Amino acid sequence: MVSLSNQTRFSFYPNNLFVSEKRLLGISGINFPRKISVRITCFAADQPRQKKQKKKSQSTSDAEAGVDPVGFLTKLGIADRIFAQFLRERHKALKDLKDEILKRHFDLKDFASGFELLGMHRHMEHRVDFMDWGPGARYGAIIGDFNGWSPTENSAREGLFGHDDYGYWFIILEDKLREGEEPDELYFQQYNYVDDYDKGDSGVSAEELFQKANDEYWEPGEDRFIKNRYEVPAKLYEQLFGPNGPQTLEELGDIPDAETRYKQYKEEHKNDPPSNLPPCDIIDKGQGKPYDIFNVVTSPEWTKKFYEKEPPIPYWLETRKGRKAWLEKYIPAVPHGSKYRLYFNTPDGPLERVPAWATYVQPEDEGKQAYAIHWEPSPESAYKWKYSKPDKPKSLRIYECHVGISGSEPKISSFEEFTKKVLPHVKRAGYNAIQLIGIPEHKDYFTVGYRVTNFFAVSSRYGTPDDFKRLIDEAHGLGLLVFLDIVHSYAAADQMVGLSLFDGSNDCYFHYGKRGHHKHWGTRMFKYGDLDVLHFLISNLNWWITEYQVDGYQFHSLASMIYTHNGFASFNSGLDDYCNQYVDRDALMYLILANEILHVQHPNIITIAEDATYYPGLCDSVSQGGLGFDYYVNLSATDMWVSLLDSVPDNEWSMSKIVSTLVANKEYADKMLTYAESHNQSISGGRSFAEILFGGVENGSPGGRELLDRGVSLHKMIRLITFTIGGRAYLNFMGNEFGHPERVEFPTQSNNFSFSLANRRWDLLESGIHHQLFSFDKELMDLDKSKGILSRGLPSIHHVNDANMVISFSRGPFLFVFNFHPSSSYEKYNVGVEEAGEYTMILNSDEVKFGGQGLLTENQYLQRSISKRMDGQRNALEVFLPSRTAQVYKLTRILRI
């Protein structure tokens, strides 16, 4: 008895009957649906119905796997029945979601690799295959400059040969034979386009290769049933239904059982000559049972010989021809650099769209309609990777960049310019990672890249896909990790170039009605509960890692996707705010699934969560009920600094507030990414700290020197305390390390599309206060680069004095002391230290080379502790603290008392 379990809906992807490749073997052909179960049973009598095994409970299996849906709540000692129930229900829903995924996909890796089939790909059988998702369309075609933009030249076939039941459209674009050339003698002739493209032009015919396989591979007798595959069925048919066979059921009689038939066969063939065919014997193991169990036993020699013999794949691969032969015989159906769009016929009429999976796009420019560009450079000109990825560091010093504004000239800078000019600066400054914003294609430059239109495409305004690969490769060569600021929380509302109304329906990728629009930004909100939308988004994450070798992501604006109110609400009800009716559970499951798949497929990947609401469990493991991120961004820190600088007099700053805000959640402090200022202060309508502190201040103006000294001092102190008191990750936006004096303003209609503020003043690094601030920031980075400050565990904060405006804390053998008072200096200020010994000052913000006053003398750089209990510590230091200065000491010698 044979039972086949198969899908009830026809699907091209991933169980693709027509176009998928057996990539591991390098063979194209027919792939049968993967979920097949076969049960073969020999019956000697009625087989009794077997008792069903009692299925283990879900909680038991989870416990065995170390899974606890509320594990992080237990760890923190939080007892909240409603939120715990929400976590358990979410965990169950996630398991159900995975089951649904595995009904249509082989495994989660397959689910995250949609880019291998979707989009436009060259097939080895001299053609180009295209696939995209448009469930609301009735007709699909590819139009482009290669077919005169004709909607009928390259269209999907009718019925299931053109699209499946899930709405995936499949179009084949055959290469054209050159004039005078004959079709290939082998129908499934394959060509090496990229890999081994210079091989295969030996001139040996397919028939000669097949004959070679028969002669060299098969031993005498082994190929008998390959050459005569119908011999056995024909004999059986003749025996049963031939002219000499039984004519009635009575003549047919009872069919003997399997054991009797086998014994008869052995008796008939006992005198046969030796053969190379496998010697098999069937042994009945079911004696004394109401049913038979038969084992097939072969000789050990033949079994060993069978397993040692490699399949004849090399002979098949040898039939492939090389790229040269392909170009001589065919004209590519879609040449490299071709422009194309996707044509749909919908219930509301025809429409043209840029394919959702396109990898290179030219957005609307000067009134021209957007189009995709087929990127298939020749193997000789395609970019080849030179460097391996750097090791995953213990701490992160991230330099946040925007390629377009990275140059000094009033124009959009390119990947090439960024690679040559900015990457060496980042390396020299001491950072170990860059974070790029605005990389995926976006139509409007002024949106900074946060309204993405084409998620798989590198922004063409900066260069080509190969230019971006070169940027990442050179960064890796300098030891820099590369992160992308990824926007999966919403998408651009553009229709002609983006995903909105992609197939004519309003609910293809996004929610229908008001739910599908951001309440304040006018962007579209993804439908995370849809399997095909999840397939698109998770494949997109995997695409940038696989194709461009990126090292991680910062997930932008999670609050926009987690809540139906997009994060614009008050949170004053405790944990109820994180599990009420405004929480999008589907969005949470997407984030969990994305983190789980990414960390399994790419163990060294780093994911960072930007969530203003600090959703519980952001950085806890998925197995313990968390969302699985490696770091979270402390967004409160920069808001605090802006508020203090803009609204609070210097002498009224609260040291307690500064410390509590920077430390934030102590339980997750080691997973915190902090920054004094990011691109939000410079780009999103605000001002950089330098612009607030000393923007427009002239050294010779009345009070100018005093204001300049104040600005320089606070700029250094703010960055030093933010860097050293936080977690294991720190971020700085391009130019802020040297106090860039101007904000960023992208060209818009309000400024007559001016590029005057859409650049960086790198010339300021040469001299003056900007050179001094850069020197200080470089020393700051060296604290972690050479001394491992950030990876030394959490700081021990033992002195916070609001009256004196002094903060002191230690981190390993290092002591940090800050005096924020605008006017008071302290000659002998006591701060506690645990170890008795000698402490050497290794960084002083007041040094002249950093733009300070140089008030400390050289003999004050070495301090010896005194035996005095202070701040809960066993010893103390007496230090000279000038106003608005900070000092870093290192314990260089321990004294035993």
Coordinates of C-alpha atoms in Angstrom, one line a residue, residues 10 56 63 150 172-173 189 256 284 395 448 498 520 532 535 566 675 706 729 734 740 777 782 876:
F10 CA -0.5 24.2 -6.9
K56 CA 3.7 14.4 24.6
A63 CA 10.9 22.0 28.6
S150 CA 5.5 44.9 -25.6
I172 CA 10.4 32.4 -19.2
L173 CA 12.4 34.6 -21.6
Q189 CA 21.7 21.6 -23.0
P256 CA 0.5 -16.9 -3.7
D284 CA 10.8 -13.6 6.8
S395 CA 32.2 45.7 22.0
V448 CA 17.1 60.1 4.0
G498 CA 7.1 51.0 -4.7
H520 CA 1.3 60.5 11.0
D532 CA 4.1 35.7 1.6
H535 CA 8.6 35.4 3.0
N566 CA 2.4 53.3 15.8
Y675 CA 25.0 57.6 21.8
E706 CA 34.0 82.0 27.2
A729 CA 28.0 49.5 22.2
M734 CA 29.5 61.1 10.8
H740 CA 30.4 69.6 12.8
D777 CA 37.3 61.5 20.3
D782 CA 41.3 54.2 22.1
A876 CA 39.7 57.4 48.5

